[in-house]
């Protein structure tokens, strides 16, 4: 019985005139083998995959187009009144909304913490202007000594008077600049009190004031004399030297310690005394000096031909 059922269930060969069993998997068109059927099935699957791929690509293109252009409203404007899509930022993704004033990202910083500002480069040092060149100027002249010389007036910066209380006595301007210096000299110094011109002052030290002083100092013999110096400060200055001779020829040499011009003047009297006012105008760099030497160039008396010195004033 079982064998009979199995025999009944067998598919008989297809005969001409029988209707095709279209839905049976083993049913095929006439003349096609199983290999042909498999090829046909694979071709159908490839066509289905191609259609599905095209559909997916179309969906992706539509999605990208939507994200790029936005969703314009029917009126063609956004809520802000701009054309549709005009308010959407463009450019490199991820840069929108970045605070460029905060500088580039630095590792190790907390949120909203700015990197330290770089230290500014130090400004180049300002060159120090060169000190102006001070010309070396020196001029010497002579004049008659006034009958009374007011040292307070002619020596507004400094002055010195010699011989008021003997050969070693010196009176200076109180509060003066101290620019006049007695550098000594050659020969023994003596004092006298019968000069034909007199001197007065009201700002002296250690003697505060004097009036009509005929005093001075002297040195006898050829080659003897006095050496004085006046400090320079770069400005034009005027020095007055009150000096004289007795039976001698006196020689005044003026020079600047920095070099440059020098001047020499003479006065003489073979029989008695003579006084003069030497006026020296000079200018030299600060730190230099005007150097004056007043010496006996020739003595006309074996008794004591000499040069004398009463005062020096600076203004």
PDB file of C-alpha atoms in Angstrom:
ATOM      1  CA  UNK A   1       0.000   0.000   0.000  1.00  0.00           C
ATOM      2  CA  UNK A   2       2.853   2.260   0.884  1.00  0.00           C
ATOM      3  CA  UNK A   3       4.627   1.467  -2.335  1.00  0.00           C
ATOM      4  CA  UNK A   4       1.496   2.279  -4.214  1.00  0.00           C
ATOM      5  CA  UNK A   5       1.249   5.696  -2.612  1.00  0.00           C
ATOM      6  CA  UNK A   6       4.879   6.485  -3.394  1.00  0.00           C
ATOM      7  CA  UNK A   7       4.415   5.511  -6.982  1.00  0.00           C
ATOM      8  CA  UNK A   8       1.413   7.746  -7.200  1.00  0.00           C
ATOM      9  CA  UNK A   9       3.260  10.724  -5.871  1.00  0.00           C
ATOM     10  CA  UNK A  10       6.045  10.558  -8.442  1.00  0.00           C
ATOM     11  CA  UNK A  11       6.018  13.260 -10.998  1.00  0.00           C
ATOM     12  CA  UNK A  12       5.556  11.912 -14.345  1.00  0.00           C
ATOM     13  CA  UNK A  13       7.458  13.264 -17.320  1.00  0.00           C
ATOM     14  CA  UNK A  14       5.992  16.265 -19.070  1.00  0.00           C
ATOM     15  CA  UNK A  15       4.152  15.369 -22.229  1.00  0.00           C
ATOM     16  CA  UNK A  16       3.247  17.546 -25.156  1.00  0.00           C
ATOM     17  CA  UNK A  17      -0.129  19.129 -24.580  1.00  0.00           C
ATOM     18  CA  UNK A  18       0.029  19.147 -20.799  1.00  0.00           C
ATOM     19  CA  UNK A  19      -0.323  22.634 -19.150  1.00  0.00           C
ATOM     20  CA  UNK A  20       2.887  23.817 -17.506  1.00  0.00           C
ATOM     21  CA  UNK A  21       3.105  23.831 -13.709  1.00  0.00           C
ATOM     22  CA  UNK A  22       4.385  27.434 -13.451  1.00  0.00           C
ATOM     23  CA  UNK A  23       4.713  27.652  -9.688  1.00  0.00           C
ATOM     24  CA  UNK A  24       6.566  24.435  -9.115  1.00  0.00           C
ATOM     25  CA  UNK A  25      10.312  25.027  -8.558  1.00  0.00           C
ATOM     26  CA  UNK A  26      11.284  22.191 -10.803  1.00  0.00           C
ATOM     27  CA  UNK A  27       9.034  23.254 -13.584  1.00  0.00           C
ATOM     28  CA  UNK A  28      10.897  24.881 -16.492  1.00  0.00           C
ATOM     29  CA  UNK A  29      10.188  26.042 -19.942  1.00  0.00           C
ATOM     30  CA  UNK A  30      10.759  23.519 -22.652  1.00  0.00           C
ATOM     31  CA  UNK A  31      14.375  23.066 -23.597  1.00  0.00           C
ATOM     32  CA  UNK A  32      15.908  24.673 -20.373  1.00  0.00           C
ATOM     33  CA  UNK A  33      18.085  22.759 -18.064  1.00  0.00           C
ATOM     34  CA  UNK A  34      18.567  23.287 -14.354  1.00  0.00           C
ATOM     35  CA  UNK A  35      21.802  25.229 -15.026  1.00  0.00           C
ATOM     36  CA  UNK A  36      19.891  27.656 -17.214  1.00  0.00           C
ATOM     37  CA  UNK A  37      17.323  28.103 -14.484  1.00  0.00           C
ATOM     38  CA  UNK A  38      19.947  28.896 -11.885  1.00  0.00           C
ATOM     39  CA  UNK A  39      21.567  31.456 -14.173  1.00  0.00           C
ATOM     40  CA  UNK A  40      18.197  33.047 -14.767  1.00  0.00           C
ATOM     41  CA  UNK A  41      17.548  33.242 -11.011  1.00  0.00           C
ATOM     42  CA  UNK A  42      20.934  34.862 -10.373  1.00  0.00           C
ATOM     43  CA  UNK A  43      20.288  37.427 -13.126  1.00  0.00           C
ATOM     44  CA  UNK A  44      16.946  38.289 -11.559  1.00  0.00           C
ATOM     45  CA  UNK A  45      18.588  38.733  -8.146  1.00  0.00           C
ATOM     46  CA  UNK A  46      21.246  41.062  -9.611  1.00  0.00           C
ATOM     47  CA  UNK A  47      18.558  43.189 -11.273  1.00  0.00           C
ATOM     48  CA  UNK A  48      16.664  43.391  -7.982  1.00  0.00           C
ATOM     49  CA  UNK A  49      19.851  44.429  -6.113  1.00  0.00           C
ATOM     50  CA  UNK A  50      20.602  47.097  -8.753  1.00  0.00           C
ATOM     51  CA  UNK A  51      17.106  48.543  -8.453  1.00  0.00           C
ATOM     52  CA  UNK A  52      17.370  48.558  -4.656  1.00  0.00           C
ATOM     53  CA  UNK A  53      20.836  50.252  -4.823  1.00  0.00           C
ATOM     54  CA  UNK A  54      19.551  52.961  -7.185  1.00  0.00           C
ATOM     55  CA  UNK A  55      16.602  53.577  -4.851  1.00  0.00           C
ATOM     56  CA  UNK A  56      18.903  53.837  -1.809  1.00  0.00           C
ATOM     57  CA  UNK A  57      21.239  56.253  -3.659  1.00  0.00           C
ATOM     58  CA  UNK A  58      18.269  58.418  -4.666  1.00  0.00           C
ATOM     59  CA  UNK A  59      17.130  58.569  -1.027  1.00  0.00           C
ATOM     60  CA  UNK A  60      20.638  59.529   0.103  1.00  0.00           C
ATOM     61  CA  UNK A  61      20.854  62.324  -2.503  1.00  0.00           C
ATOM     62  CA  UNK A  62      17.493  63.650  -1.422  1.00  0.00           C
ATOM     63  CA  UNK A  63      18.550  63.633   2.245  1.00  0.00           C
ATOM     64  CA  UNK A  64      21.807  65.502   1.498  1.00  0.00           C
ATOM     65  CA  UNK A  65      19.928  68.058  -0.614  1.00  0.00           C
ATOM     66  CA  UNK A  66      17.493  68.643   2.244  1.00  0.00           C
ATOM     67  CA  UNK A  67      20.230  69.122   4.823  1.00  0.00           C
ATOM     68  CA  UNK A  68      22.106  71.566   2.547  1.00  0.00           C
ATOM     69  CA  UNK A  69      19.286  73.789   1.358  1.00  0.00           C
ATOM     70  CA  UNK A  70      17.018  73.647   4.401  1.00  0.00           C
ATOM     71  CA  UNK A  71      13.277  73.523   4.363  1.00  0.00           C
ATOM     72  CA  UNK A  72      12.049  76.786   2.774  1.00  0.00           C
ATOM     73  CA  UNK A  73       8.617  77.953   3.641  1.00  0.00           C
ATOM     74  CA  UNK A  74       5.981  78.440   0.936  1.00  0.00           C
ATOM     75  CA  UNK A  75       6.709  82.162   0.731  1.00  0.00           C
ATOM     76  CA  UNK A  76      10.375  81.580  -0.118  1.00  0.00           C
ATOM     77  CA  UNK A  77      11.588  83.416   3.043  1.00  0.00           C
ATOM     78  CA  UNK A  78      12.682  82.376   6.494  1.00  0.00           C
ATOM     79  CA  UNK A  79      11.265  83.807   9.708  1.00  0.00           C
ATOM     80  CA  UNK A  80      13.974  86.493   9.711  1.00  0.00           C
ATOM     81  CA  UNK A  81      13.041  87.782   6.244  1.00  0.00           C
ATOM     82  CA  UNK A  82      16.097  86.363   4.479  1.00  0.00           C
ATOM     83  CA  UNK A  83      15.868  84.189   1.384  1.00  0.00           C
ATOM     84  CA  UNK A  84      15.519  80.501   2.088  1.00  0.00           C
ATOM     85  CA  UNK A  85      18.829  78.858   2.917  1.00  0.00           C
ATOM     86  CA  UNK A  86      20.670  82.226   3.202  1.00  0.00           C
ATOM     87  CA  UNK A  87      21.034  81.981   6.956  1.00  0.00           C
ATOM     88  CA  UNK A  88      22.664  78.557   6.953  1.00  0.00           C
ATOM     89  CA  UNK A  89      26.403  78.758   7.597  1.00  0.00           C
ATOM     90  CA  UNK A  90      28.751  77.353   5.045  1.00  0.00           C
ATOM     91  CA  UNK A  91      32.433  76.618   4.929  1.00  0.00           C
ATOM     92  CA  UNK A  92      34.575  74.054   6.639  1.00  0.00           C
ATOM     93  CA  UNK A  93      32.427  71.835   8.913  1.00  0.00           C
ATOM     94  CA  UNK A  94      33.078  72.331  12.616  1.00  0.00           C
ATOM     95  CA  UNK A  95      34.309  75.966  12.374  1.00  0.00           C
ATOM     96  CA  UNK A  96      30.891  77.612  12.741  1.00  0.00           C
ATOM     97  CA  UNK A  97      30.413  79.331  16.083  1.00  0.00           C
ATOM     98  CA  UNK A  98      34.056  79.080  17.121  1.00  0.00           C
ATOM     99  CA  UNK A  99      35.485  82.045  19.066  1.00  0.00           C
ATOM    100  CA  UNK A 100      38.597  82.850  17.077  1.00  0.00           C
ATOM    101  CA  UNK A 101      39.608  85.565  19.589  1.00  0.00           C
ATOM    102  CA  UNK A 102      40.308  82.779  22.065  1.00  0.00           C
ATOM    103  CA  UNK A 103      43.272  81.702  19.968  1.00  0.00           C
ATOM    104  CA  UNK A 104      44.201  78.239  18.853  1.00  0.00           C
ATOM    105  CA  UNK A 105      43.413  75.240  20.980  1.00  0.00           C
ATOM    106  CA  UNK A 106      46.091  74.560  23.559  1.00  0.00           C
ATOM    107  CA  UNK A 107      46.357  71.216  25.345  1.00  0.00           C
ATOM    108  CA  UNK A 108      45.784  71.159  29.087  1.00  0.00           C
ATOM    109  CA  UNK A 109      43.383  74.155  29.221  1.00  0.00           C
ATOM    110  CA  UNK A 110      40.079  74.035  31.079  1.00  0.00           C
ATOM    111  CA  UNK A 111      36.820  74.973  29.287  1.00  0.00           C
ATOM    112  CA  UNK A 112      36.801  78.673  28.228  1.00  0.00           C
ATOM    113  CA  UNK A 113      40.332  79.126  29.521  1.00  0.00           C
ATOM    114  CA  UNK A 114      42.513  81.164  27.196  1.00  0.00           C
ATOM    115  CA  UNK A 115      46.155  80.335  26.560  1.00  0.00           C
ATOM    116  CA  UNK A 116      48.615  82.827  28.038  1.00  0.00           C
ATOM    117  CA  UNK A 117      49.543  85.731  25.806  1.00  0.00           C
ATOM    118  CA  UNK A 118      53.050  85.502  24.414  1.00  0.00           C
ATOM    119  CA  UNK A 119      55.550  87.802  26.034  1.00  0.00           C
ATOM    120  CA  UNK A 120      56.178  90.868  23.838  1.00  0.00           C
ATOM    121  CA  UNK A 121      59.583  91.193  22.342  1.00  0.00           C
ATOM    122  CA  UNK A 122      61.629  93.788  24.207  1.00  0.00           C
ATOM    123  CA  UNK A 123      61.917  97.079  22.410  1.00  0.00           C
ATOM    124  CA  UNK A 124      65.358  97.863  21.091  1.00  0.00           C
ATOM    125  CA  UNK A 125      67.251 100.191  23.374  1.00  0.00           C
ATOM    126  CA  UNK A 126      66.995 103.817  22.547  1.00  0.00           C
ATOM    127  CA  UNK A 127      70.391 105.053  21.476  1.00  0.00           C
ATOM    128  CA  UNK A 128      71.820 107.666  23.776  1.00  0.00           C
ATOM    129  CA  UNK A 129      72.368 110.869  21.840  1.00  0.00           C
ATOM    130  CA  UNK A 130      76.004 111.778  21.526  1.00  0.00           C
ATOM    131  CA  UNK A 131      77.159 114.675  23.637  1.00  0.00           C
ATOM    132  CA  UNK A 132      77.601 117.846  21.590  1.00  0.00           C
ATOM    133  CA  UNK A 133      81.161 118.655  20.655  1.00  0.00           C
ATOM    134  CA  UNK A 134      82.395 121.645  22.679  1.00  0.00           C
ATOM    135  CA  UNK A 135      84.826 123.838  20.736  1.00  0.00           C
ATOM    136  CA  UNK A 136      88.064 124.921  22.399  1.00  0.00           C
ATOM    137  CA  UNK A 137      87.931 128.719  22.599  1.00  0.00           C
ATOM    138  CA  UNK A 138      90.549 130.945  24.212  1.00  0.00           C
ATOM    139  CA  UNK A 139      91.051 134.709  23.983  1.00  0.00           C
ATOM    140  CA  UNK A 140      93.162 137.030  26.212  1.00  0.00           C
ATOM    141  CA  UNK A 141      93.234 140.824  26.478  1.00  0.00           C
ATOM    142  CA  UNK A 142      94.512 143.488  28.903  1.00  0.00           C
ATOM    143  CA  UNK A 143      93.031 146.658  30.378  1.00  0.00           C
ATOM    144  CA  UNK A 144      93.728 149.252  33.068  1.00  0.00           C
ATOM    145  CA  UNK A 145      92.625 148.196  36.554  1.00  0.00           C
ATOM    146  CA  UNK A 146      89.781 150.306  37.996  1.00  0.00           C
ATOM    147  CA  UNK A 147      90.662 152.338  41.060  1.00  0.00           C
ATOM    148  CA  UNK A 148      88.389 150.095  43.178  1.00  0.00           C
ATOM    149  CA  UNK A 149      87.428 146.577  42.091  1.00  0.00           C
ATOM    150  CA  UNK A 150      84.152 145.144  43.449  1.00  0.00           C
ATOM    151  CA  UNK A 151      84.806 141.385  43.523  1.00  0.00           C
ATOM    152  CA  UNK A 152      81.175 140.613  44.448  1.00  0.00           C
ATOM    153  CA  UNK A 153      80.062 142.148  41.122  1.00  0.00           C
ATOM    154  CA  UNK A 154      82.776 140.880  38.772  1.00  0.00           C
ATOM    155  CA  UNK A 155      82.967 137.401  40.337  1.00  0.00           C
ATOM    156  CA  UNK A 156      79.326 136.234  40.181  1.00  0.00           C
ATOM    157  CA  UNK A 157      80.426 132.544  40.108  1.00  0.00           C
ATOM    158  CA  UNK A 158      83.644 132.598  42.131  1.00  0.00           C
ATOM    159  CA  UNK A 159      86.536 134.827  43.257  1.00  0.00           C
ATOM    160  CA  UNK A 160      89.732 134.741  45.362  1.00  0.00           C
ATOM    161  CA  UNK A 161      91.676 137.589  47.023  1.00  0.00           C
ATOM    162  CA  UNK A 162      95.244 137.203  48.397  1.00  0.00           C
ATOM    163  CA  UNK A 163      97.296 138.997  51.110  1.00  0.00           C
ATOM    164  CA  UNK A 164      94.627 140.626  53.331  1.00  0.00           C
ATOM    165  CA  UNK A 165      96.294 139.307  56.509  1.00  0.00           C
ATOM    166  CA  UNK A 166      99.752 138.356  55.273  1.00  0.00           C
ATOM    167  CA  UNK A 167     101.423 136.285  52.569  1.00  0.00           C
ATOM    168  CA  UNK A 168      99.425 133.128  53.365  1.00  0.00           C
ATOM    169  CA  UNK A 169      96.048 134.847  53.760  1.00  0.00           C
ATOM    170  CA  UNK A 170      93.292 133.937  51.280  1.00  0.00           C
ATOM    171  CA  UNK A 171      89.655 135.092  51.141  1.00  0.00           C
ATOM    172  CA  UNK A 172      87.173 133.272  48.881  1.00  0.00           C
ATOM    173  CA  UNK A 173      83.648 133.963  47.706  1.00  0.00           C
ATOM    174  CA  UNK A 174      81.145 132.545  50.196  1.00  0.00           C
ATOM    175  CA  UNK A 175      78.983 129.927  48.385  1.00  0.00           C
ATOM    176  CA  UNK A 176      81.092 130.246  45.244  1.00  0.00           C
ATOM    177  CA  UNK A 177      81.517 127.460  42.679  1.00  0.00           C
ATOM    178  CA  UNK A 178      85.084 126.695  43.814  1.00  0.00           C
ATOM    179  CA  UNK A 179      86.197 126.560  40.172  1.00  0.00           C
ATOM    180  CA  UNK A 180      89.228 128.805  40.773  1.00  0.00           C
ATOM    181  CA  UNK A 181      92.202 126.920  42.205  1.00  0.00           C
ATOM    182  CA  UNK A 182      95.549 128.196  43.496  1.00  0.00           C
ATOM    183  CA  UNK A 183      98.048 125.635  42.177  1.00  0.00           C
ATOM    184  CA  UNK A 184     101.083 127.185  43.928  1.00  0.00           C
ATOM    185  CA  UNK A 185     104.102 128.302  41.945  1.00  0.00           C
ATOM    186  CA  UNK A 186     107.862 128.870  42.156  1.00  0.00           C
ATOM    187  CA  UNK A 187     109.737 131.048  44.669  1.00  0.00           C
ATOM    188  CA  UNK A 188     109.026 132.384  48.132  1.00  0.00           C
ATOM    189  CA  UNK A 189     105.693 134.139  48.497  1.00  0.00           C
ATOM    190  CA  UNK A 190     105.595 137.539  50.243  1.00  0.00           C
ATOM    191  CA  UNK A 191     102.803 139.988  51.021  1.00  0.00           C
ATOM    192  CA  UNK A 192     102.484 143.799  50.674  1.00  0.00           C
ATOM    193  CA  UNK A 193      99.865 146.451  51.467  1.00  0.00           C
ATOM    194  CA  UNK A 194     100.606 149.461  49.251  1.00  0.00           C
ATOM    195  CA  UNK A 195      99.058 148.482  45.914  1.00  0.00           C
ATOM    196  CA  UNK A 196      97.843 151.495  43.899  1.00  0.00           C
ATOM    197  CA  UNK A 197      94.391 149.829  43.301  1.00  0.00           C
ATOM    198  CA  UNK A 198      92.066 148.576  46.040  1.00  0.00           C
ATOM    199  CA  UNK A 199      89.520 145.716  46.317  1.00  0.00           C
ATOM    200  CA  UNK A 200      86.152 145.364  48.032  1.00  0.00           C
ATOM    201  CA  UNK A 201      83.627 142.525  48.604  1.00  0.00           C
ATOM    202  CA  UNK A 202      80.452 141.737  50.562  1.00  0.00           C
ATOM    203  CA  UNK A 203      80.235 137.929  50.246  1.00  0.00           C
ATOM    204  CA  UNK A 204      83.616 136.688  51.403  1.00  0.00           C
ATOM    205  CA  UNK A 205      84.811 133.856  53.648  1.00  0.00           C
ATOM    206  CA  UNK A 206      86.438 133.826  56.156  1.00  0.00           C
ATOM    207  CA  UNK A 207      86.276 137.643  55.964  1.00  0.00           C
ATOM    208  CA  UNK A 208      82.682 138.523  55.113  1.00  0.00           C
ATOM    209  CA  UNK A 209      83.339 142.012  53.759  1.00  0.00           C
ATOM    210  CA  UNK A 210      86.106 144.499  53.085  1.00  0.00           C
ATOM    211  CA  UNK A 211      86.428 147.899  51.482  1.00  0.00           C
ATOM    212  CA  UNK A 212      89.451 149.559  49.863  1.00  0.00           C
ATOM    213  CA  UNK A 213      91.950 146.731  50.492  1.00  0.00           C
ATOM    214  CA  UNK A 214      95.371 147.504  48.809  1.00  0.00           C
ATOM    215  CA  UNK A 215      96.830 144.110  49.709  1.00  0.00           C
ATOM    216  CA  UNK A 216      98.433 141.458  47.512  1.00  0.00           C
ATOM    217  CA  UNK A 217     101.217 138.841  47.283  1.00  0.00           C
ATOM    218  CA  UNK A 218     104.402 138.617  45.168  1.00  0.00           C
ATOM    219  CA  UNK A 219     107.353 136.358  44.177  1.00  0.00           C
ATOM    220  CA  UNK A 220     110.863 137.660  43.395  1.00  0.00           C
ATOM    221  CA  UNK A 221     113.442 136.603  40.807  1.00  0.00           C
ATOM    222  CA  UNK A 222     113.552 135.392  37.233  1.00  0.00           C
ATOM    223  CA  UNK A 223     111.509 132.216  36.730  1.00  0.00           C
ATOM    224  CA  UNK A 224     109.464 132.614  39.910  1.00  0.00           C
ATOM    225  CA  UNK A 225     105.730 133.167  39.869  1.00  0.00           C
ATOM    226  CA  UNK A 226     102.195 131.743  40.329  1.00  0.00           C
ATOM    227  CA  UNK A 227     100.139 128.912  38.772  1.00  0.00           C
ATOM    228  CA  UNK A 228      96.325 129.076  38.676  1.00  0.00           C
ATOM    229  CA  UNK A 229      93.624 126.817  37.224  1.00  0.00           C
ATOM    230  CA  UNK A 230      89.924 127.345  36.417  1.00  0.00           C
ATOM    231  CA  UNK A 231      87.586 124.385  35.818  1.00  0.00           C
ATOM    232  CA  UNK A 232      85.634 124.249  32.535  1.00  0.00           C
ATOM    233  CA  UNK A 233      82.001 123.103  32.231  1.00  0.00           C
ATOM    234  CA  UNK A 234      81.416 123.335  28.476  1.00  0.00           C
ATOM    235  CA  UNK A 235      79.995 126.873  28.594  1.00  0.00           C
ATOM    236  CA  UNK A 236      81.663 130.147  27.715  1.00  0.00           C
ATOM    237  CA  UNK A 237      83.259 131.720  30.806  1.00  0.00           C
ATOM    238  CA  UNK A 238      85.134 134.954  31.578  1.00  0.00           C
ATOM    239  CA  UNK A 239      88.079 135.140  34.002  1.00  0.00           C
ATOM    240  CA  UNK A 240      89.671 138.379  35.228  1.00  0.00           C
ATOM    241  CA  UNK A 241      93.171 138.277  36.728  1.00  0.00           C
ATOM    242  CA  UNK A 242      94.373 141.359  38.648  1.00  0.00           C
ATOM    243  CA  UNK A 243      98.198 141.304  38.613  1.00  0.00           C
ATOM    244  CA  UNK A 244     101.274 143.549  38.386  1.00  0.00           C
ATOM    245  CA  UNK A 245     105.065 143.809  38.158  1.00  0.00           C
ATOM    246  CA  UNK A 246     107.782 145.694  40.033  1.00  0.00           C
ATOM    247  CA  UNK A 247     110.999 146.370  38.132  1.00  0.00           C
ATOM    248  CA  UNK A 248     110.436 143.258  35.991  1.00  0.00           C
ATOM    249  CA  UNK A 249     108.894 141.844  32.848  1.00  0.00           C
ATOM    250  CA  UNK A 250     105.987 139.593  33.637  1.00  0.00           C
ATOM    251  CA  UNK A 251     104.685 136.880  31.289  1.00  0.00           C
ATOM    252  CA  UNK A 252     101.163 135.403  31.351  1.00  0.00           C
ATOM    253  CA  UNK A 253     100.693 132.026  29.603  1.00  0.00           C
ATOM    254  CA  UNK A 254      97.141 130.771  29.093  1.00  0.00           C
ATOM    255  CA  UNK A 255      96.304 127.293  27.757  1.00  0.00           C
ATOM    256  CA  UNK A 256      93.566 124.647  27.894  1.00  0.00           C
ATOM    257  CA  UNK A 257      94.265 121.239  29.413  1.00  0.00           C
ATOM    258  CA  UNK A 258      92.588 119.546  26.412  1.00  0.00           C
ATOM    259  CA  UNK A 259      94.945 121.240  23.981  1.00  0.00           C
ATOM    260  CA  UNK A 260      93.973 123.674  21.301  1.00  0.00           C
ATOM    261  CA  UNK A 261      94.792 127.390  21.258  1.00  0.00           C
ATOM    262  CA  UNK A 262      97.160 129.022  23.760  1.00  0.00           C
ATOM    263  CA  UNK A 263      97.924 132.664  24.397  1.00  0.00           C
ATOM    264  CA  UNK A 264     100.871 134.632  25.888  1.00  0.00           C
ATOM    265  CA  UNK A 265     100.903 138.282  27.003  1.00  0.00           C
ATOM    266  CA  UNK A 266     103.606 140.450  28.652  1.00  0.00           C
ATOM    267  CA  UNK A 267     103.734 143.573  30.763  1.00  0.00           C
ATOM    268  CA  UNK A 268     106.853 145.245  32.177  1.00  0.00           C
ATOM    269  CA  UNK A 269     108.191 148.223  34.087  1.00  0.00           C
ATOM    270  CA  UNK A 270     111.962 148.695  34.465  1.00  0.00           C
ATOM    271  CA  UNK A 271     111.857 151.415  37.164  1.00  0.00           C
ATOM    272  CA  UNK A 272     108.746 151.050  39.335  1.00  0.00           C
ATOM    273  CA  UNK A 273     105.442 149.116  39.519  1.00  0.00           C
ATOM    274  CA  UNK A 274     102.589 148.557  37.061  1.00  0.00           C
ATOM    275  CA  UNK A 275      99.233 146.793  37.408  1.00  0.00           C
ATOM    276  CA  UNK A 276      96.882 145.338  34.774  1.00  0.00           C
ATOM    277  CA  UNK A 277      93.598 143.482  34.370  1.00  0.00           C
ATOM    278  CA  UNK A 278      93.951 140.344  32.209  1.00  0.00           C
ATOM    279  CA  UNK A 279      90.610 139.250  30.737  1.00  0.00           C
ATOM    280  CA  UNK A 280      90.508 135.615  29.576  1.00  0.00           C
ATOM    281  CA  UNK A 281      87.456 134.328  27.710  1.00  0.00           C
ATOM    282  CA  UNK A 282      87.403 130.567  27.216  1.00  0.00           C
ATOM    283  CA  UNK A 283      85.212 127.547  26.518  1.00  0.00           C
ATOM    284  CA  UNK A 284      86.239 123.911  26.912  1.00  0.00           C
ATOM    285  CA  UNK A 285      84.609 120.495  27.561  1.00  0.00           C
ATOM    286  CA  UNK A 286      83.434 119.679  31.053  1.00  0.00           C
ATOM    287  CA  UNK A 287      86.227 118.180  33.132  1.00  0.00           C
ATOM    288  CA  UNK A 288      88.971 120.141  31.422  1.00  0.00           C
ATOM    289  CA  UNK A 289      90.726 123.237  32.822  1.00  0.00           C
ATOM    290  CA  UNK A 290      92.069 126.640  31.907  1.00  0.00           C
ATOM    291  CA  UNK A 291      95.691 126.794  33.145  1.00  0.00           C
ATOM    292  CA  UNK A 292      97.371 130.177  33.840  1.00  0.00           C
ATOM    293  CA  UNK A 293     101.006 130.815  34.756  1.00  0.00           C
ATOM    294  CA  UNK A 294     102.191 134.295  35.775  1.00  0.00           C
ATOM    295  CA  UNK A 295     105.999 134.412  36.025  1.00  0.00           C
ATOM    296  CA  UNK A 296     109.001 136.752  36.093  1.00  0.00           C
ATOM    297  CA  UNK A 297     110.470 136.473  32.603  1.00  0.00           C
ATOM    298  CA  UNK A 298     113.180 139.052  33.399  1.00  0.00           C
ATOM    299  CA  UNK A 299     114.034 140.948  36.602  1.00  0.00           C
ATOM    300  CA  UNK A 300     115.511 144.467  36.228  1.00  0.00           C
ATOM    301  CA  UNK A 301     116.631 144.773  39.865  1.00  0.00           C
ATOM    302  CA  UNK A 302     118.829 142.558  41.958  1.00  0.00           C
ATOM    303  CA  UNK A 303     116.912 143.783  44.977  1.00  0.00           C
ATOM    304  CA  UNK A 304     113.640 141.880  44.083  1.00  0.00           C
ATOM    305  CA  UNK A 305     112.255 142.277  40.614  1.00  0.00           C
ATOM    306  CA  UNK A 306     108.926 140.474  40.941  1.00  0.00           C
ATOM    307  CA  UNK A 307     105.407 139.700  39.744  1.00  0.00           C
ATOM    308  CA  UNK A 308     102.457 140.378  42.044  1.00  0.00           C
ATOM    309  CA  UNK A 309      98.915 138.929  42.323  1.00  0.00           C
ATOM    310  CA  UNK A 310      95.907 140.548  44.022  1.00  0.00           C
ATOM    311  CA  UNK A 311      92.720 138.757  42.918  1.00  0.00           C
ATOM    312  CA  UNK A 312      91.014 136.458  40.343  1.00  0.00           C
ATOM    313  CA  UNK A 313      87.276 136.615  39.525  1.00  0.00           C
ATOM    314  CA  UNK A 314      85.053 134.243  37.432  1.00  0.00           C
ATOM    315  CA  UNK A 315      81.694 134.860  35.844  1.00  0.00           C
TER     316      UNK A 315
END
